XYZ file of C-alpha atoms in Angstrom:
683
model
C 24.485 76.782 94.270
C 26.132 76.930 97.656
C 29.897 76.691 97.987
C 29.671 73.606 100.239
C 28.040 71.706 97.402
C 30.517 72.970 94.802
C 33.611 71.921 96.788
C 33.075 68.149 96.353
C 32.890 68.720 92.608
C 36.083 70.767 92.711
C 37.828 67.962 94.600
C 37.308 65.522 91.775
C 38.350 68.071 89.167
C 42.024 67.367 89.699
C 42.108 64.545 87.156
C 40.068 64.898 84.009
C 40.162 64.532 80.296
C 37.204 66.694 79.165
C 35.370 66.270 75.893
C 32.161 68.278 75.643
C 31.778 69.833 79.100
C 32.039 73.295 77.509
C 28.939 72.493 75.413
C 26.856 72.521 78.589
C 27.662 76.134 79.497
C 24.539 78.331 79.763
C 24.446 81.123 77.181
C 24.435 83.799 79.903
C 27.271 82.270 81.953
C 29.025 84.878 84.099
C 31.713 82.644 85.551
C 33.253 79.330 84.466
C 35.456 76.649 85.932
C 36.526 73.899 83.515
C 39.012 71.107 83.903
C 40.067 69.424 80.683
C 43.201 67.838 79.357
C 44.530 64.659 80.888
C 45.104 62.628 84.028
C 48.032 64.717 85.176
C 49.306 62.336 87.837
C 48.924 59.301 85.552
C 50.685 60.989 82.629
C 53.444 62.423 84.812
C 54.267 59.066 86.435
C 54.258 57.417 83.007
C 56.821 59.957 81.791
C 59.052 59.349 84.832
C 58.774 55.607 84.220
C 59.778 55.991 80.574
C 62.781 58.153 81.500
C 64.177 55.855 84.190
C 63.101 52.455 82.911
C 65.299 49.749 84.408
C 66.306 51.675 87.532
C 65.213 49.466 90.427
C 64.851 52.306 92.946
C 62.673 54.454 90.676
C 60.514 51.525 89.629
C 59.969 50.553 93.274
C 59.065 54.144 94.175
C 56.600 54.331 91.266
C 54.968 51.072 92.346
C 54.473 52.341 95.906
C 53.063 55.686 94.732
C 50.622 53.943 92.366
C 49.520 51.535 95.079
C 48.776 54.280 97.590
C 45.050 54.936 98.044
C 42.933 56.803 100.560
C 39.289 55.811 100.936
C 39.288 54.414 97.441
C 40.792 57.539 95.904
C 43.985 56.951 93.942
C 44.860 59.809 91.554
C 48.082 58.048 90.515
C 46.015 55.520 88.556
C 43.070 57.811 87.772
C 40.599 56.455 90.349
C 38.462 59.138 91.990
C 35.458 57.265 93.289
C 32.764 54.803 92.308
C 30.623 55.845 89.378
C 32.848 58.761 88.355
C 34.529 58.900 84.951
C 36.680 61.975 85.125
C 38.216 61.229 81.745
C 35.111 63.022 80.465
C 35.772 66.186 82.468
C 34.363 68.546 85.078
C 32.805 71.994 84.700
C 30.991 74.469 86.941
C 29.132 77.478 85.504
C 27.770 80.430 87.480
C 24.952 82.384 85.861
C 23.881 84.652 88.702
C 22.764 84.563 92.321
C 19.924 82.146 91.483
C 21.485 79.718 89.017
C 24.553 77.532 88.779
C 25.281 74.382 86.782
C 27.756 71.549 87.364
C 28.771 68.955 84.755
C 30.815 65.872 85.610
C 31.713 62.700 83.704
C 30.171 59.494 85.082
C 29.761 55.809 84.286
C 26.894 55.266 86.714
C 24.825 58.292 87.761
C 23.430 56.746 90.974
C 26.832 55.573 92.201
C 28.379 58.910 91.246
C 25.773 60.759 93.333
C 26.553 58.530 96.311
C 30.268 59.235 95.892
C 29.665 62.993 95.770
C 27.571 62.790 98.946
C 30.452 60.945 100.601
C 32.864 63.672 99.547
C 30.507 66.324 100.901
C 30.460 64.467 104.214
C 34.233 64.742 104.436
C 33.670 68.519 104.345
C 30.898 68.353 106.980
C 28.359 69.517 104.388
C 24.849 68.094 105.090
C 24.195 67.003 101.509
C 21.789 64.171 100.746
C 20.925 62.467 97.493
C 17.306 62.585 96.300
C 15.590 61.088 93.239
C 15.688 64.573 91.687
C 19.345 65.251 92.542
C 20.693 66.680 95.813
C 19.363 68.574 98.791
C 21.341 70.900 101.036
C 19.197 72.377 103.797
C 16.500 74.242 101.853
C 18.408 74.253 98.560
C 17.270 71.738 95.948
C 19.614 70.849 93.075
C 18.159 69.062 90.044
C 20.320 66.420 88.369
C 19.917 64.276 85.276
C 22.052 61.724 83.491
C 22.968 63.194 80.136
C 25.438 60.564 78.981
C 28.323 60.652 79.525
C 27.700 63.389 82.118
C 25.769 63.973 85.286
C 24.349 67.487 84.821
C 23.148 69.295 87.942
C 21.436 72.701 87.987
C 19.683 74.857 90.545
C 17.089 75.412 87.779
C 15.842 72.802 85.313
C 18.351 70.559 83.538
C 18.085 70.940 79.721
C 17.459 67.841 77.627
C 20.351 68.613 75.248
C 23.547 70.618 75.506
C 22.970 74.240 74.491
C 26.356 74.453 72.770
C 29.569 76.201 73.658
C 29.218 80.014 73.911
C 31.531 82.051 71.683
C 33.046 83.910 74.642
C 34.248 80.709 76.300
C 37.881 80.923 75.155
C 39.384 78.025 77.064
C 41.779 77.074 74.202
C 41.821 73.425 75.316
C 43.232 74.410 78.720
C 43.803 71.898 81.481
C 42.205 74.345 83.922
C 40.183 77.369 82.832
C 38.455 80.061 84.897
C 36.772 83.230 83.720
C 34.542 86.016 85.009
C 32.354 88.446 83.087
C 28.913 90.043 83.117
C 27.087 89.969 86.463
C 29.993 88.289 88.241
C 32.381 90.929 86.894
C 30.110 93.665 88.208
C 30.458 92.173 91.692
C 34.237 92.022 91.288
C 34.403 95.635 90.048
C 32.777 96.761 93.254
C 35.476 94.891 95.180
C 38.136 96.527 92.932
C 36.896 100.080 93.585
C 35.348 100.437 90.154
C 38.375 99.352 88.097
C 37.539 99.529 84.342
C 37.728 95.747 83.814
C 35.281 93.952 81.516
C 36.475 90.351 81.810
C 39.177 88.200 83.383
C 40.529 84.797 82.358
C 43.013 82.333 83.837
C 44.121 79.241 81.909
C 46.624 76.459 82.512
C 47.873 75.120 79.189
C 49.811 71.896 78.778
C 52.810 72.057 76.458
C 55.478 69.584 75.422
C 57.500 68.745 78.550
C 56.070 71.688 80.463
C 53.171 74.063 80.816
C 52.022 77.672 80.932
C 49.722 79.582 83.239
C 48.292 82.594 81.433
C 46.159 85.375 82.887
C 44.294 87.947 80.782
C 42.437 91.071 81.815
C 40.185 92.772 79.254
C 39.873 96.492 80.009
C 36.962 98.562 78.767
C 37.498 100.846 75.722
C 37.992 103.902 77.926
C 41.117 102.327 79.387
C 42.588 101.379 75.994
C 43.751 104.940 75.304
C 45.607 105.081 78.601
C 47.323 101.739 77.900
C 48.431 102.592 74.340
C 51.796 104.217 75.302
C 52.828 100.982 77.028
C 52.058 98.667 74.109
C 54.162 97.691 71.075
C 54.546 100.144 68.194
C 56.650 100.636 65.061
C 60.129 100.945 66.635
C 62.172 97.742 65.994
C 63.228 95.579 68.908
C 66.730 96.337 70.216
C 69.078 94.882 72.858
C 68.748 91.307 71.578
C 72.113 90.818 69.869
C 73.999 90.998 73.185
C 72.284 87.906 74.638
C 74.025 84.529 74.502
C 72.165 81.220 74.346
C 74.335 79.900 77.201
C 73.293 82.580 79.671
C 71.727 81.321 82.893
C 69.170 84.119 83.279
C 67.647 86.972 81.302
C 65.760 90.075 82.420
C 64.010 91.968 79.610
C 62.070 95.246 79.418
C 60.607 96.336 76.081
C 58.673 99.545 75.379
C 58.061 101.385 72.132
C 60.288 104.432 72.571
C 58.271 106.763 70.329
C 54.982 105.999 72.073
C 56.478 106.166 75.553
C 58.405 109.408 74.963
C 55.374 111.059 73.329
C 53.313 110.126 76.369
C 55.998 111.590 78.646
C 56.023 114.836 76.651
C 52.239 115.011 76.855
C 52.169 114.423 80.601
C 55.197 116.505 81.666
C 55.705 119.028 78.866
C 59.079 120.128 77.546
C 62.019 119.600 79.948
C 63.996 122.580 81.376
C 66.584 124.026 78.923
C 69.638 122.312 80.532
C 68.007 118.909 80.051
C 66.454 119.361 76.614
C 69.561 118.333 74.578
C 69.792 115.133 76.637
C 66.074 114.405 76.199
C 66.320 114.962 72.438
C 69.352 112.636 72.242
C 67.469 109.918 74.148
C 64.424 110.168 71.876
C 66.553 110.111 68.736
C 68.663 107.057 69.636
C 66.993 104.672 72.101
C 64.517 101.944 71.114
C 62.973 101.544 74.565
C 64.478 98.095 75.232
C 66.745 96.810 78.013
C 68.164 93.358 78.640
C 70.327 91.994 81.454
C 71.970 88.607 80.965
C 74.937 86.779 82.471
C 78.070 85.717 80.630
C 79.762 83.605 83.293
C 77.657 83.444 86.416
C 76.232 86.260 88.494
C 79.561 88.127 88.564
C 79.426 88.744 84.812
C 76.255 90.700 84.052
C 75.792 92.098 80.550
C 73.571 95.205 80.336
C 72.257 95.958 76.846
C 70.375 99.183 76.094
C 68.402 98.994 72.842
C 69.236 101.384 69.992
C 67.092 102.452 67.082
C 68.414 101.609 63.590
C 71.494 103.818 63.200
C 71.228 104.936 66.830
C 74.245 105.511 69.101
C 74.658 106.070 72.808
C 77.674 108.398 72.563
C 75.482 111.503 71.995
C 73.586 110.637 75.165
C 76.811 110.189 77.137
C 78.101 113.480 75.752
C 75.068 115.209 77.263
C 75.124 113.254 80.539
C 78.754 114.023 81.436
C 78.476 117.826 81.818
C 75.065 117.561 83.492
C 76.286 115.070 86.058
C 79.632 116.712 86.688
C 78.445 120.356 86.720
C 74.669 120.544 87.238
C 73.059 117.665 89.139
C 75.850 115.391 90.405
C 76.655 115.191 94.142
C 79.721 117.087 95.279
C 82.876 115.049 94.966
C 81.371 112.649 92.381
C 82.520 112.761 88.754
C 81.966 110.632 85.660
C 84.604 110.385 82.942
C 84.857 108.512 79.676
C 87.767 106.870 77.922
C 87.770 104.966 74.649
C 86.008 101.883 76.034
C 85.428 102.648 79.710
C 83.245 104.798 81.955
C 84.740 105.683 85.343
C 82.712 106.940 88.282
C 84.994 108.624 90.845
C 83.853 109.271 94.411
C 86.178 111.550 96.384
C 88.674 112.570 97.510
C 86.981 114.518 100.282
C 87.063 114.851 104.055
C 85.583 111.379 104.493
C 87.534 109.725 101.673
C 91.181 110.858 101.551
C 91.708 108.429 98.650
C 89.122 108.289 95.846
C 87.001 105.255 95.022
C 86.863 104.376 91.323
C 84.092 102.312 89.738
C 84.934 101.207 86.186
C 82.414 99.994 83.635
C 83.461 98.687 80.220
C 81.221 99.631 77.305
C 80.820 99.022 73.605
C 78.102 98.672 70.993
C 76.549 96.372 68.414
C 74.069 97.070 65.645
C 71.125 97.372 68.054
C 72.654 97.528 71.536
C 74.789 99.697 73.737
C 76.598 97.221 75.994
C 77.805 97.739 79.563
C 79.719 95.153 81.597
C 82.086 94.866 84.529
C 84.925 93.565 82.363
C 86.225 94.546 78.942
C 86.433 90.871 77.922
C 82.663 90.474 78.232
C 82.066 93.551 76.069
C 84.638 92.430 73.481
C 82.993 89.011 73.211
C 79.629 90.607 72.458
C 81.076 93.144 69.996
C 82.980 90.476 68.066
C 79.959 88.187 67.871
C 81.339 85.408 70.082
C 77.803 84.409 71.043
C 75.226 81.792 70.223
C 71.897 83.280 69.135
C 69.386 82.927 71.952
C 66.020 81.229 71.676
C 63.856 83.555 73.741
C 60.717 81.746 74.958
C 57.549 82.767 73.113
C 55.813 84.448 76.097
C 58.813 86.790 76.518
C 59.702 87.259 72.853
C 58.519 90.212 70.829
C 58.243 93.946 71.264
C 56.251 95.038 74.284
C 56.865 91.911 76.381
C 58.580 92.354 79.750
C 59.790 89.737 82.220
C 62.530 87.282 83.031
C 63.506 83.681 82.449
C 65.842 81.401 84.433
C 67.562 78.608 82.509
C 69.432 77.109 85.463
C 66.796 76.199 88.033
C 68.651 73.295 89.732
C 71.707 75.492 90.429
C 69.662 78.338 91.935
C 67.208 76.089 93.811
C 68.633 72.564 94.124
C 66.274 69.662 94.672
C 66.910 66.694 96.901
C 65.433 63.556 98.358
C 64.069 63.419 101.898
C 63.597 59.672 102.452
C 62.700 60.094 106.143
C 60.324 63.046 105.780
C 57.272 60.863 106.490
C 57.135 58.073 109.037
C 54.360 55.676 109.966
C 52.788 52.607 108.328
C 54.786 51.172 105.458
C 52.298 52.323 102.830
C 52.980 55.951 103.744
C 56.508 55.557 102.406
C 54.774 56.432 99.154
C 54.671 60.059 100.344
C 58.471 60.155 100.599
C 58.693 58.389 97.251
C 56.469 61.097 95.779
C 58.743 63.809 97.187
C 61.764 62.103 95.600
C 60.014 61.871 92.214
C 59.090 65.559 92.434
C 62.759 66.381 93.167
C 63.810 64.464 90.059
C 61.279 66.394 87.987
C 62.456 69.690 89.531
C 66.074 68.953 88.624
C 64.965 68.372 85.027
C 63.562 71.884 84.627
C 65.275 73.652 81.759
C 63.564 76.996 82.261
C 61.059 78.932 84.326
C 59.858 82.385 83.309
C 57.380 85.150 83.966
C 56.356 87.707 81.333
C 53.643 90.248 80.720
C 52.605 93.021 78.399
C 49.895 95.257 76.980
C 48.194 94.873 73.608
C 45.347 97.296 72.957
C 42.841 97.001 75.802
C 44.258 93.655 76.935
C 46.779 93.088 79.713
C 48.265 89.590 79.819
C 50.780 87.720 81.948
C 52.336 84.270 81.530
C 54.113 81.994 83.970
C 55.715 79.062 82.153
C 58.025 76.169 82.837
C 59.760 73.681 80.588
C 61.497 70.391 81.308
C 64.198 68.756 79.261
C 63.172 66.145 76.726
C 64.203 62.531 77.149
C 65.034 59.420 75.109
C 68.359 60.639 73.698
C 71.998 59.949 74.547
C 72.400 63.327 76.252
C 69.129 62.951 78.193
C 70.154 59.551 79.532
C 73.498 60.973 80.654
C 71.757 63.894 82.379
C 69.256 61.590 84.112
C 72.135 59.439 85.344
C 73.728 62.570 86.821
C 70.437 63.439 88.566
C 70.107 60.023 90.191
C 73.758 60.025 91.204
C 73.321 63.420 92.851
C 70.165 62.365 94.723
C 72.004 59.308 96.028
C 74.545 61.605 97.660
C 77.359 61.015 95.149
C 78.108 64.649 94.335
C 81.558 64.140 92.784
C 80.348 61.378 90.481
C 77.435 63.588 89.438
C 79.775 66.472 88.590
C 81.919 64.150 86.479
C 78.863 63.123 84.462
C 77.788 66.755 84.021
C 81.271 67.702 82.814
C 81.211 64.863 80.298
C 77.770 65.985 79.128
C 78.784 69.658 78.815
C 81.802 68.788 76.682
C 80.365 66.055 74.444
C 76.891 67.576 73.902
C 77.675 71.283 74.192
C 75.058 72.565 71.744
C 72.093 70.644 73.148
C 69.687 71.821 75.877
C 71.048 69.103 78.176
C 74.645 70.160 77.542
C 73.864 73.826 78.162
C 72.030 73.022 81.404
C 74.928 70.827 82.535
C 77.314 73.728 81.833
C 75.121 76.135 83.795
C 74.916 73.769 86.751
C 78.684 73.319 86.807
C 79.326 77.075 86.780
C 76.411 78.310 88.891
C 74.900 80.266 85.984
C 75.546 80.921 82.329
C 79.238 80.385 81.641
C 80.899 81.578 78.482
C 84.458 82.015 79.685
C 85.004 78.367 80.587
C 83.372 77.023 77.454
C 86.381 76.788 75.133
C 88.439 74.722 77.597
C 85.789 72.109 78.419
C 87.436 69.570 76.130
C 90.734 69.898 78.008
C 88.949 69.771 81.347
C 87.077 66.646 80.325
C 90.210 64.826 79.234
C 91.924 65.537 82.551
C 89.191 66.042 85.083
C 86.841 63.165 84.307
C 89.468 60.425 84.873
C 90.621 62.326 87.965
C 87.045 62.491 89.245
C 86.541 58.781 88.646
C 89.808 57.845 90.367
C 89.097 60.133 93.313
C 85.538 58.903 93.791
C 86.609 55.255 93.592
C 89.211 55.888 96.280
C 86.630 57.682 98.435
C 84.394 54.595 98.206
C 87.314 52.306 99.044
C 87.930 54.289 102.246
C 84.690 52.782 103.573
C 86.133 49.266 103.280
C 89.440 50.251 104.940
C 87.647 51.860 107.870
C 85.195 49.019 108.509
C 87.844 46.275 108.256
C 89.806 48.171 110.932
C 86.650 48.375 113.057
C 86.121 44.631 112.752
C 89.760 43.964 113.669
C 89.628 46.187 116.775
C 86.359 44.614 117.937
C 87.780 41.097 117.461
C 90.836 41.995 119.582
C 88.602 43.417 122.318
C 86.406 40.273 122.296
C 89.434 37.962 122.553
C 90.896 39.857 125.487
C 87.615 39.846 127.403
C 86.720 36.917 129.727
C 83.652 34.901 128.664
C 81.685 32.288 130.651
C 79.079 29.663 129.771
C 75.571 29.377 131.233
C 76.924 27.629 134.329
C 79.580 30.266 134.968
C 82.550 28.296 133.678
C 85.302 30.363 132.052
C 85.566 29.600 128.353
C 88.836 29.286 126.389
C 89.890 32.471 124.626
C 88.528 32.723 121.092
C 87.358 35.211 118.494
C 83.683 35.894 117.590
C 81.917 33.218 115.566
C 82.083 33.248 111.749
C 79.406 35.025 109.748
C 78.049 34.861 106.255
C 78.664 37.597 103.687
C 76.538 40.591 104.795
C 74.469 42.218 103.334
C 73.559 39.203 101.239
C 72.711 41.223 98.100
C 75.580 42.603 95.968
C 75.641 46.352 95.315
C 75.432 46.133 91.515
C 71.897 46.129 90.108
C 71.479 45.940 86.337
C 75.019 47.217 85.883
C 74.515 50.224 88.210
C 76.201 50.697 91.572
C 73.620 51.116 94.336
C 74.300 51.963 97.962
C 72.977 49.459 100.503
C 70.729 51.267 102.974
C 71.313 50.573 106.709
C 69.134 47.707 108.021
C 69.607 46.292 111.533
C 67.808 43.074 110.557
C 70.708 41.832 108.411
C 73.187 42.066 111.298
C 71.457 39.596 113.649
C 73.893 36.667 113.246
C 75.565 35.708 116.523
C 79.019 36.497 115.162
C 78.056 40.094 114.307
C 76.494 40.549 117.753
C 79.631 39.193 119.440
C 81.690 41.515 117.286
C 79.305 44.389 118.103
C 79.461 45.305 114.418
C 76.709 46.886 112.330
C 76.597 49.501 109.551
C 74.675 52.676 110.328
C 75.431 54.508 107.049
C 74.731 53.535 103.404
C 77.504 51.265 102.098
C 79.084 50.016 98.876
C 80.665 46.814 100.240
C 79.723 43.416 101.699
C 81.423 42.217 104.886
C 82.354 38.859 106.416
C 84.114 37.644 109.569
C 85.752 34.194 109.560
C 87.287 32.638 112.686
C 88.552 29.278 113.954
C 90.454 27.719 116.863
C 90.897 28.556 120.517
C 93.724 29.884 122.666
C 97.019 30.289 120.816
C 95.543 28.366 117.834
C 92.801 30.969 117.336
C 92.837 33.143 114.234
C 90.422 35.270 112.206
C 89.950 37.157 108.947
C 88.008 40.419 108.663
C 86.948 40.877 105.039
C 85.218 43.368 102.755
C 84.452 42.802 99.060
C 82.904 45.068 96.436
C 82.573 45.847 92.725
C 82.421 49.646 92.626
C 82.477 49.947 88.830
C 80.150 46.955 88.290
C 82.454 45.244 85.810
C 82.313 41.808 87.483
C 85.794 42.165 89.013
C 85.741 42.394 92.819
C 88.103 44.251 95.107
C 89.008 42.526 98.383
C 90.165 44.021 101.682
C 91.342 41.571 104.367
C 93.048 41.752 107.709
C 94.148 38.513 109.319
C 94.773 38.167 113.066
C 96.754 35.341 114.757
C 98.296 34.653 118.188
C 102.081 34.636 118.710
C 104.011 32.447 121.165
C 103.518 35.006 123.942
C 99.723 35.110 123.492
C 99.636 38.479 121.725
C 97.413 39.169 118.733
C 99.503 40.045 115.697
C 98.667 41.181 112.139
C 100.437 42.288 108.978
C 97.886 45.026 108.303
C 95.175 45.233 105.636
C 95.823 43.230 102.495
C 94.193 44.727 99.397
C 93.558 43.146 96.006
C 92.146 45.135 93.034
C 91.464 48.211 95.182
C 90.112 50.287 92.278
C 89.523 47.257 90.010
């Protein structure tokens, strides 16, 4: 089947809930594409809605995204074209150069065929529907309605499903691709004869996240070569130096006995000066290494795995004379004290004064620990850690990779409300970007891991979001929304509260990591003190920063009123009018800033500032605001007076703060004022 005919089917494969498409795979399938496992967009938007239920901005954004459609296609509500029922799934099977089969869920076969022809037209593919199926140039594709599917084949369509082949190991994946047999032979030629028998790629949905897993099956001849790099009998080391609050972890894990035996086989015995060192390495090391962070990127913890009863001191004892006398550069020496290794460079002609690099070290039952500070080593040695939960794809002997637990701090999200412009309905694209940012800031972890097991090489890319519907999740979500609305200080106050009150939860740990830019152990014991002092200080500071808006704009209104009064104004016939202030206005914007008990910034909108008084005052807000404004005036000449006013409820407790500046005329015709009068500034 030609690619131009397959592409329309692939287009609709982005939203499917497959039940039975795998049963239609031909027995001699060489390549498979299957989509199964849920309307992703529908399910994702439903989860966002459940998390932020009651937030007016999020609900409005969700409504616009769900209403957006293009030519009848609306993935947000699961609509992909007339006659199609993608809840049943999509599959494409390649048998060889002369046969391919496509299976797609439908409610009406004739309408579905018309929809697929329309999709092909969007790709400039000259596909036409026929009573037998489809025609593309000289290629005829046979189709038949095999409820609930439309089954199309370049050969005859079977009357019943042949049944799922044993090799089709899709494991209920959302998306599954594989290659074997004839297709794999073609790929081997492209890979210069690599000894690969089969390849699989699967996207698996997991609770609050997902995993993309790739597997390569090597032929038996390659299994012997891979054996030294797989897991063996040596226990896993270098795990007891990792803290659950770390922000990132890098892990390498080999079986020392297998790896060292392979090295001996390939390179032979080392030269006599190096043999004692090589023997010490083989006797003591487990083949594992981990790098984690105890208080941000400036506090790395290096852990070298030890065998049961193993020690690193014998290795250091052999390294010191070799480095200082045999192989080390001139002028470079390494020395050891009780708990410190010191690398000295100089003195020499270029460095009159030596440079010293100090590394603290220590050990645990299964790790030799290196760090930049003695405090980090002491914490690990004394067990001042929380046991880590290493994600399953990275856990276990023989698995290598890394995981980041602090995604928002390393790669912050953000809203771009003006990214897309055009017709109003396209605001949904900016809404979608904002919703994606919210989801991004909820990521608890992202990782990549791989390893060898027999003749199989596998790799996993996974991601996990925080759960919701708990006290700590609601506090974290509030911090996210506050941050996206540009209220950074308020967001930090919420994160600090979360880190102190819910310290041993995933939300609390992520809040701690975001506050410290990585895993932070050193600040952890004083979070309670910080919370007691810093949170009220944050709140007071942020309330005052909001109040500065009202002070500034009341002054602007006062200055504009003075300028208007001093200027000469005439009527339509050119007669000079008595001196006066701009006309009174209503309270603007008309809507208060508290919505369902939450403070919401009013977005700038020129339409609300069209009253004559505001135009005379030449006053309009061009930045988001927390307050409502009003100008009240009366009288003419020396009897004229005005009040410039701002009101707001910045903690949404029903008590309003008021900022007023009154202007009057003295006996000499000058405008006078007592300054800004404030009531309940911080409520």
